[in-house]
Amino acid sequence: MVASPPDASPSIHVRGAGPTGSLLALALAHQGQRVLLQDPLTAPELQSRSRAYAITHSSRRLLQRLELWTPLGDALVPFTRLDLRDAGSGGSVLFGQQDLRRKNRRHQAIGWILDHRSLMRLLLSRLEQSPHVTLGLGRDQDPMTREPAAFVVAADGPSSPTRQSLGIDVFQHPYRQGCLTAKVILRGVAPGGAYELFRPEGPLAVLPMADGSYQVVWSAPMQHCLDRADLADGAFLDALATVLPEGVEPDLLLDRPAAFPQTWMLARSLRQGPAVLVGEAGHRCHPVGGQGLNLCWRDVETLTDLVASQGIGPRTAARYSRRRWPDLLMVGLATDALVRLFSNRHPLLVAFRQLLLPCLALSSPLRRLCLSAMTDGPLRVGRPLPD
Ligand SMILES: Cc1cc2nc3c(=O)[nH]c(=O)nc-3n(C[C@H](O)[C@H](O)[C@H](O)COP(=O)(O)OP(=O)(O)OC[C@H]3O[C@@H](n4cnc5c(N)ncnc54)[C@H](O)[C@@H]3O)c2cc1C
């Protein structure tokens, strides 16, 4: 780690202390960069979301590098089987640890589910302890910038005021599907199991949580999501029971279901002069496949590596934008294609799925290819993985 006087003005200003901005500030502080991390939310507000993230091996590697993996410990719930089913064609595929690439296989999981609160608690406590980070949290905080930062990072979420003030345009495709999330107790799920169920109205993910409960991410036309979010607890569980796989029963609803619109969004450029966009300030995709936060953290990894090798400034910003765009575009296209292919009853597409899923179920190289693209990112397919 490079030493720097903690009382000097921050040279990097990170706007937004969500999971992306906080992790980036910590990663840059690890290199000895002086960082101002600012957010209108207070620390308790930043931790208060009821949400769980699917964590892939690309995120695992970054958290290990930053010495956060072991401290997250019990908050990371591994899943060793991913059961993919298509209600429209009746096909199914079971992904297991043997479908991972060899370097990932020894980590004993296809992926992990991480609760937002545990993650933010750890990130904020590490940030408070870092002599290289100045925290400006809450609406009343003086951001404490004595001189303009040399490098500005917008991590201020999908409606990013920074992106708008920089005048960076976005490509946007709003989905008719919305997404409803709920935390439930389920009976009948095999230990270590997670589900991705494709249904004509939209995909449904069932993800195991640390306390033995499950996070349900249920995509459907937005009005259906809103109607289901308004149901009484018993009626909601009855509706959920009709879409879960056979043998899996919902017992209890643990929080109020919340409905959100879904959009595929990609900024036309991820930089403007010495300012860059990271995380959802620059891109968003459909939650199918649990790619969201992992994509945001690949931004963090790329930007941190570039700052380490060539410092801060417009050239780093330009390289960052060029390097991240292909991954963001490919994952955006792939998730969009999955939604279009599976969320319908079109006879030709159903026939295609009736061929595709048995091929996947029978072919281990094909399953390994799909899992590698999902867990390491499409640009790492066929390339050596880092340790
Ligand atoms: C319903 C739902 C379910 C999801 N499920 C999953 C999932 O299962 N797995 C997964 O990986 N991802 C999931 N995601 C996506 C995931 O939540 C995002 O990828 C993640 O929150 C992005 O983090 P971020 O830090 O980039 O943005 P955000 O979390 O949006 O953080 C942005 C921060 O910027 C702050 N801010 C706003 N304006 C300013 C300003 N002017 N100055 C400074 N700060 C500002 C905000 O207060 C906020 O703290 C889901 C998203 C939704 C909506």
XYZ file of C-alpha atoms in Angstrom, residues 17 36 57-58 63 76 87 94 188 214 237 273 314 340:
14
model
C -21.867 5.160 -1.467
C -13.790 11.544 -0.750
C -16.767 -15.900 -9.107
C -15.628 -12.608 -10.707
C -13.559 -9.397 -2.616
C -22.261 -15.510 2.061
C -42.424 -23.911 -17.923
C -29.299 -28.807 -13.595
C -38.929 -28.691 0.023
C -35.295 -17.436 0.447
C -48.239 -17.061 -0.595
C -12.907 14.324 -19.383
C -8.524 11.709 -18.795
C -37.118 -12.508 -25.271
